[in-house]
Amino acid sequence: MTRKKEKRKKGQPISLSFFCFLFLAFCLLSSISISAKEVTKAQRDEVGKELACLCDTCPRRPLDECTCGYAQKQQARIDALLAQGNTKQQVIDAFIADYGKRVLSKPPAEGFNLLAWLMPPMVLIFGFFIVRSVLRTWSHAKPAPVAATAQPTQETDPYLDRLEQELRERES
């Protein structure tokens, strides 16, 4: 009861088992490509703008803007974490776990860091009121009184007397 394998000759139909094999292979390959999540640049940049570059050459620029070697390594790490199916917050939390809160490009608005968010508007408001009060003082200031000049009298002004005398001499 052994079956001999026969070679398929031209014109013979392909067996049903071969079609089933092709169908299963196609299904497996398509499911693999669907499960391997592709990370777009927009997704990486969305996470990268929340994280700062910690190299010594960049002035703490966000990772999505920085082009140094350190930033490229960290962007590759973001890509890998997103490809594993992690959310944006999970990726950020992973970076915070490794580097601490200094990796954030913006300080969280809590505790002492709240001053970093509140001080700039408070300084602007305070400066506005100072400028306003100075301008008000300047606009309402009364002009300084001008010192009255004493009108010289003929008795006190010898030059005027001399002038009048010379004019009389000329006329005569």
mmCIF file of C-alpha atoms in Angstrom:
data_model
loop_
_atom_site.group_PDB
_atom_site.id
_atom_site.type_symbol
_atom_site.label_atom_id
_atom_site.label_comp_id
_atom_site.label_asym_id
_atom_site.label_seq_id
_atom_site.Cartn_x
_atom_site.Cartn_y
_atom_site.Cartn_z
ATOM 1 C CA MET A 1 0.000 0.000 0.000
ATOM 2 C CA THR A 2 2.738 2.383 -0.584
ATOM 3 C CA ARG A 3 2.128 5.172 -2.904
ATOM 4 C CA LYS A 4 4.692 6.102 -5.380
ATOM 5 C CA LYS A 5 5.260 9.740 -6.071
ATOM 6 C CA GLU A 6 4.631 10.489 -9.603
ATOM 7 C CA LYS A 7 6.009 13.457 -11.419
ATOM 8 C CA ARG A 8 3.431 15.831 -12.672
ATOM 9 C CA LYS A 9 3.316 15.927 -16.368
ATOM 10 C CA LYS A 10 2.428 18.941 -18.409
ATOM 11 C CA GLY A 11 -1.264 19.448 -18.604
ATOM 12 C CA GLN A 12 -2.020 17.609 -15.349
ATOM 13 C CA PRO A 13 -3.956 19.646 -12.774
ATOM 14 C CA ILE A 14 -2.169 20.894 -9.646
ATOM 15 C CA SER A 15 -3.288 19.125 -6.518
ATOM 16 C CA LEU A 16 -5.562 20.747 -3.968
ATOM 17 C CA SER A 17 -2.975 20.317 -1.210
ATOM 18 C CA PHE A 18 -0.527 22.558 -3.100
ATOM 19 C CA PHE A 19 -3.147 25.336 -3.292
ATOM 20 C CA CYS A 20 -3.842 24.972 0.436
ATOM 21 C CA PHE A 21 -0.116 25.263 1.135
ATOM 22 C CA LEU A 22 0.154 28.444 -0.943
ATOM 23 C CA PHE A 23 -2.916 29.932 0.749
ATOM 24 C CA LEU A 24 -1.559 29.238 4.252
ATOM 25 C CA ALA A 25 1.868 30.640 3.349
ATOM 26 C CA PHE A 26 0.254 33.810 1.997
ATOM 27 C CA CYS A 27 -1.866 34.216 5.154
ATOM 28 C CA LEU A 28 1.146 33.774 7.435
ATOM 29 C CA LEU A 29 3.306 36.227 5.519
ATOM 30 C CA SER A 30 0.596 38.875 5.390
ATOM 31 C CA SER A 31 -0.081 38.558 9.134
ATOM 32 C CA ILE A 32 3.626 39.003 9.873
ATOM 33 C CA SER A 33 3.779 42.216 7.877
ATOM 34 C CA ILE A 34 0.647 43.521 9.606
ATOM 35 C CA SER A 35 1.961 42.731 13.089
ATOM 36 C CA ALA A 36 5.315 44.447 12.439
ATOM 37 C CA LYS A 37 4.183 47.961 13.175
ATOM 38 C CA GLU A 38 5.806 50.597 11.025
ATOM 39 C CA VAL A 39 6.752 53.778 12.795
ATOM 40 C CA THR A 40 6.321 56.959 10.807
ATOM 41 C CA LYS A 41 8.467 60.058 11.186
ATOM 42 C CA ALA A 42 5.424 61.940 12.481
ATOM 43 C CA GLN A 43 4.967 59.417 15.307
ATOM 44 C CA ARG A 44 8.659 59.601 16.226
ATOM 45 C CA ASP A 45 8.633 63.425 16.099
ATOM 46 C CA GLU A 46 5.542 63.554 18.315
ATOM 47 C CA VAL A 47 7.464 61.707 21.021
ATOM 48 C CA GLY A 48 10.765 63.442 20.191
ATOM 49 C CA LYS A 49 9.416 66.937 20.801
ATOM 50 C CA GLU A 50 8.665 65.938 24.411
ATOM 51 C CA LEU A 51 12.239 64.724 25.040
ATOM 52 C CA ALA A 52 15.427 66.810 25.159
ATOM 53 C CA CYS A 53 18.814 65.985 23.675
ATOM 54 C CA LEU A 54 21.232 65.375 26.544
ATOM 55 C CA CYS A 55 24.520 65.573 24.654
ATOM 56 C CA ASP A 56 26.996 68.273 25.611
ATOM 57 C CA THR A 57 26.936 70.064 22.249
ATOM 58 C CA CYS A 58 23.220 70.844 21.903
ATOM 59 C CA PRO A 59 21.518 73.387 24.169
ATOM 60 C CA ARG A 60 18.825 70.886 25.267
ATOM 61 C CA ARG A 61 17.044 70.978 21.929
ATOM 62 C CA PRO A 62 14.075 68.630 21.446
ATOM 63 C CA LEU A 63 15.050 65.272 19.918
ATOM 64 C CA ASP A 64 12.846 65.844 16.868
ATOM 65 C CA GLU A 65 14.891 68.970 15.941
ATOM 66 C CA CYS A 66 18.380 67.844 16.941
ATOM 67 C CA THR A 67 20.690 66.269 14.351
ATOM 68 C CA CYS A 68 23.638 65.167 16.505
ATOM 69 C CA GLY A 69 24.733 61.548 16.836
ATOM 70 C CA TYR A 70 23.224 61.183 20.305
ATOM 71 C CA ALA A 71 19.834 62.346 19.033
ATOM 72 C CA GLN A 72 19.931 59.876 16.146
ATOM 73 C CA LYS A 73 20.584 57.005 18.572
ATOM 74 C CA GLN A 74 17.718 58.125 20.779
ATOM 75 C CA GLN A 75 15.409 58.496 17.761
ATOM 76 C CA ALA A 76 16.258 54.914 16.788
ATOM 77 C CA ARG A 77 15.380 53.861 20.342
ATOM 78 C CA ILE A 78 12.057 55.712 20.069
ATOM 79 C CA ASP A 79 11.388 53.899 16.782
ATOM 80 C CA ALA A 80 12.142 50.537 18.403
ATOM 81 C CA LEU A 81 9.899 51.214 21.401
ATOM 82 C CA LEU A 82 7.036 52.402 19.195
ATOM 83 C CA ALA A 83 7.465 49.386 16.893
ATOM 84 C CA GLN A 84 7.053 47.130 19.931
ATOM 85 C CA GLY A 85 3.598 48.634 20.376
ATOM 86 C CA ASN A 86 4.336 51.067 23.199
ATOM 87 C CA THR A 87 2.280 54.228 23.437
ATOM 88 C CA LYS A 88 3.736 57.734 23.432
ATOM 89 C CA GLN A 89 3.458 57.992 27.220
ATOM 90 C CA GLN A 90 5.077 54.570 27.730
ATOM 91 C CA VAL A 91 8.057 55.624 25.602
ATOM 92 C CA ILE A 92 8.399 58.886 27.553
ATOM 93 C CA ASP A 93 8.145 56.967 30.835
ATOM 94 C CA ALA A 94 10.906 54.596 29.662
ATOM 95 C CA PHE A 95 13.191 57.564 28.987
ATOM 96 C CA ILE A 96 12.329 59.113 32.374
ATOM 97 C CA ALA A 97 13.149 55.792 34.054
ATOM 98 C CA ASP A 98 16.589 55.774 32.388
ATOM 99 C CA TYR A 99 17.575 59.461 32.542
ATOM 100 C CA GLY A 100 15.268 61.065 35.097
ATOM 101 C CA LYS A 101 13.035 64.093 34.567
ATOM 102 C CA ARG A 102 15.894 66.082 33.064
ATOM 103 C CA VAL A 103 15.228 64.275 29.766
ATOM 104 C CA LEU A 104 11.940 66.151 29.379
ATOM 105 C CA SER A 105 12.151 69.179 27.087
ATOM 106 C CA LYS A 106 9.601 71.045 29.226
ATOM 107 C CA PRO A 107 9.540 70.781 33.005
ATOM 108 C CA PRO A 108 6.356 69.223 34.397
ATOM 109 C CA ALA A 109 4.004 71.845 35.854
ATOM 110 C CA GLU A 110 4.173 70.611 39.441
ATOM 111 C CA GLY A 111 5.988 71.512 42.642
ATOM 112 C CA PHE A 112 9.038 73.754 42.309
ATOM 113 C CA ASN A 113 8.908 73.440 38.498
ATOM 114 C CA LEU A 114 5.634 75.335 38.607
ATOM 115 C CA LEU A 115 7.714 78.494 39.104
ATOM 116 C CA ALA A 116 9.215 78.003 35.645
ATOM 117 C CA TRP A 117 5.697 78.269 34.217
ATOM 118 C CA LEU A 118 4.394 81.052 36.467
ATOM 119 C CA MET A 119 7.341 83.453 36.696
ATOM 120 C CA PRO A 120 7.478 84.702 33.071
ATOM 121 C CA PRO A 121 3.838 85.894 33.005
ATOM 122 C CA MET A 122 4.181 87.331 36.511
ATOM 123 C CA VAL A 123 7.298 89.293 35.523
ATOM 124 C CA LEU A 124 5.506 90.646 32.443
ATOM 125 C CA ILE A 125 2.505 91.750 34.492
ATOM 126 C CA PHE A 126 4.739 93.326 37.155
ATOM 127 C CA GLY A 127 6.759 95.138 34.466
ATOM 128 C CA PHE A 128 3.561 96.407 32.842
ATOM 129 C CA PHE A 129 2.406 97.989 36.111
ATOM 130 C CA ILE A 130 5.797 99.598 36.731
ATOM 131 C CA VAL A 131 5.899 101.121 33.233
ATOM 132 C CA ARG A 132 2.294 102.264 33.613
ATOM 133 C CA SER A 133 2.970 104.003 36.936
ATOM 134 C CA VAL A 134 6.118 105.705 35.612
ATOM 135 C CA LEU A 135 4.279 106.982 32.536
ATOM 136 C CA ARG A 136 1.419 108.232 34.694
ATOM 137 C CA THR A 137 3.826 110.069 36.953
ATOM 138 C CA TRP A 138 5.545 111.679 33.993
ATOM 139 C CA SER A 139 2.300 112.735 32.309
ATOM 140 C CA HIS A 140 0.744 114.259 35.453
ATOM 141 C CA ALA A 141 3.874 116.035 36.633
ATOM 142 C CA LYS A 142 3.490 119.793 36.816
ATOM 143 C CA PRO A 143 6.173 121.754 35.033
ATOM 144 C CA ALA A 144 8.840 123.154 37.290
ATOM 145 C CA PRO A 145 8.190 126.804 38.119
ATOM 146 C CA VAL A 146 10.377 129.157 36.186
ATOM 147 C CA ALA A 147 12.330 131.474 38.417
ATOM 148 C CA ALA A 148 11.089 135.016 37.954
ATOM 149 C CA THR A 149 13.779 137.274 36.630
ATOM 150 C CA ALA A 150 14.036 140.604 38.333
ATOM 151 C CA GLN A 151 13.331 143.505 36.028
ATOM 152 C CA PRO A 152 16.215 145.892 36.241
ATOM 153 C CA THR A 153 15.251 149.376 37.265
ATOM 154 C CA GLN A 154 16.974 152.479 36.033
ATOM 155 C CA GLU A 155 18.396 153.102 39.420
ATOM 156 C CA THR A 156 20.055 149.734 39.589
ATOM 157 C CA ASP A 157 21.215 149.497 35.984
ATOM 158 C CA PRO A 158 24.190 151.764 35.266
ATOM 159 C CA TYR A 159 24.511 150.523 31.696
ATOM 160 C CA LEU A 160 20.994 151.619 30.832
ATOM 161 C CA ASP A 161 21.744 155.066 32.254
ATOM 162 C CA ARG A 162 24.898 155.343 30.223
ATOM 163 C CA LEU A 163 23.086 154.221 27.044
ATOM 164 C CA GLU A 164 20.423 156.854 27.470
ATOM 165 C CA GLN A 165 23.047 159.520 28.102
ATOM 166 C CA GLU A 166 24.963 158.625 24.936
ATOM 167 C CA LEU A 167 21.761 158.672 22.889
ATOM 168 C CA ARG A 168 20.948 162.160 24.135
ATOM 169 C CA GLU A 169 24.424 163.366 23.256
ATOM 170 C CA ARG A 170 24.081 162.091 19.764
ATOM 171 C CA GLU A 171 20.779 163.768 19.197
ATOM 172 C CA SER A 172 22.074 167.096 20.247
#
